[in-house]
Amino acid sequence: MSTKATIYDNRPKWMQKEDKRYACQTFCKFSKKCTSNLGYTCKKLGGDVIPVILFQQKRK
C-alpha cells in the first residue's frame, strides 16, 4: 500500500521568494550572475529547471 503526501506552503509569497534566494546565494557560485533565482528547482542544486546565467564577454 502506497501513501502519497502533499505538502502545501501556506506562508506569504515574500517568504517563499526569500527562501529561494537564500538557497541560491548560499549554495550556487553563479548566484550573482543568475537572473532566475529558482532555489532548489534549479538544475545546479538538483532540480530540473535550467537557470538563466548572464556572462559578459571581456573586452579586448
CSV table of C-alpha atoms in Angstrom, one decimal:
chain,number,residue,atom,x,y,z
A,1,MET,CA,0.0,0.0,0.0
A,2,SER,CA,1.5,3.3,-1.1
A,3,THR,CA,0.6,6.6,0.6
A,4,LYS,CA,1.2,9.9,-1.1
A,5,ALA,CA,1.6,13.1,0.9
A,6,THR,CA,1.2,16.6,-0.5
A,7,ILE,CA,2.9,19.4,1.3
A,8,TYR,CA,1.4,22.9,0.9
A,9,ASP,CA,3.4,26.0,1.6
A,10,ASN,CA,0.9,28.5,3.2
A,11,ARG,CA,3.5,31.1,4.0
A,12,PRO,CA,3.3,34.6,2.4
A,13,LYS,CA,4.9,34.9,-1.1
A,14,TRP,CA,7.7,37.1,0.1
A,15,MET,CA,8.9,34.3,2.5
A,16,GLN,CA,8.8,31.7,-0.3
A,17,LYS,CA,10.8,34.0,-2.5
A,18,GLU,CA,13.3,34.8,0.2
A,19,ASP,CA,13.9,31.0,0.8
A,20,LYS,CA,14.7,30.5,-2.9
A,21,ARG,CA,17.1,33.5,-2.9
A,22,TYR,CA,18.8,32.2,0.2
A,23,ALA,CA,19.4,28.7,-1.4
A,24,CYS,CA,20.9,30.3,-4.4
A,25,GLN,CA,23.1,32.7,-2.5
A,26,THR,CA,24.3,30.0,-0.2
A,27,PHE,CA,24.9,27.0,-2.4
A,28,CYS,CA,25.5,28.3,-6.0
A,29,LYS,CA,28.6,30.0,-7.2
A,30,PHE,CA,26.7,31.7,-10.1
A,31,SER,CA,24.1,33.5,-7.9
A,32,LYS,CA,25.4,37.0,-8.7
A,33,LYS,CA,25.1,36.4,-12.4
A,34,CYS,CA,21.9,34.4,-12.3
A,35,THR,CA,18.6,36.1,-13.3
A,36,SER,CA,16.3,33.2,-12.4
A,37,ASN,CA,16.9,32.6,-8.6
A,38,LEU,CA,14.9,29.3,-8.8
A,39,GLY,CA,16.1,27.9,-5.5
A,40,TYR,CA,16.1,24.1,-5.2
A,41,THR,CA,14.2,23.6,-8.5
A,42,CYS,CA,17.4,24.8,-10.3
A,43,LYS,CA,19.5,22.3,-12.2
A,44,LYS,CA,22.6,23.3,-10.4
A,45,LEU,CA,21.0,22.5,-7.0
A,46,GLY,CA,19.5,19.2,-8.0
A,47,GLY,CA,16.2,20.3,-9.6
A,48,ASP,CA,15.0,20.1,-13.2
A,49,VAL,CA,14.8,23.7,-14.4
A,50,ILE,CA,17.8,25.2,-16.3
A,51,PRO,CA,18.8,28.7,-14.9
A,52,VAL,CA,19.5,31.8,-17.0
A,53,ILE,CA,23.0,32.9,-16.3
A,54,LEU,CA,24.3,36.1,-17.9
A,55,PHE,CA,28.0,36.3,-18.7
A,56,GLN,CA,29.7,39.4,-20.0
A,57,GLN,CA,32.5,39.0,-22.6
A,58,LYS,CA,35.8,40.5,-21.8
A,59,ARG,CA,36.7,43.5,-23.9
A,60,LYS,CA,39.9,43.4,-25.9
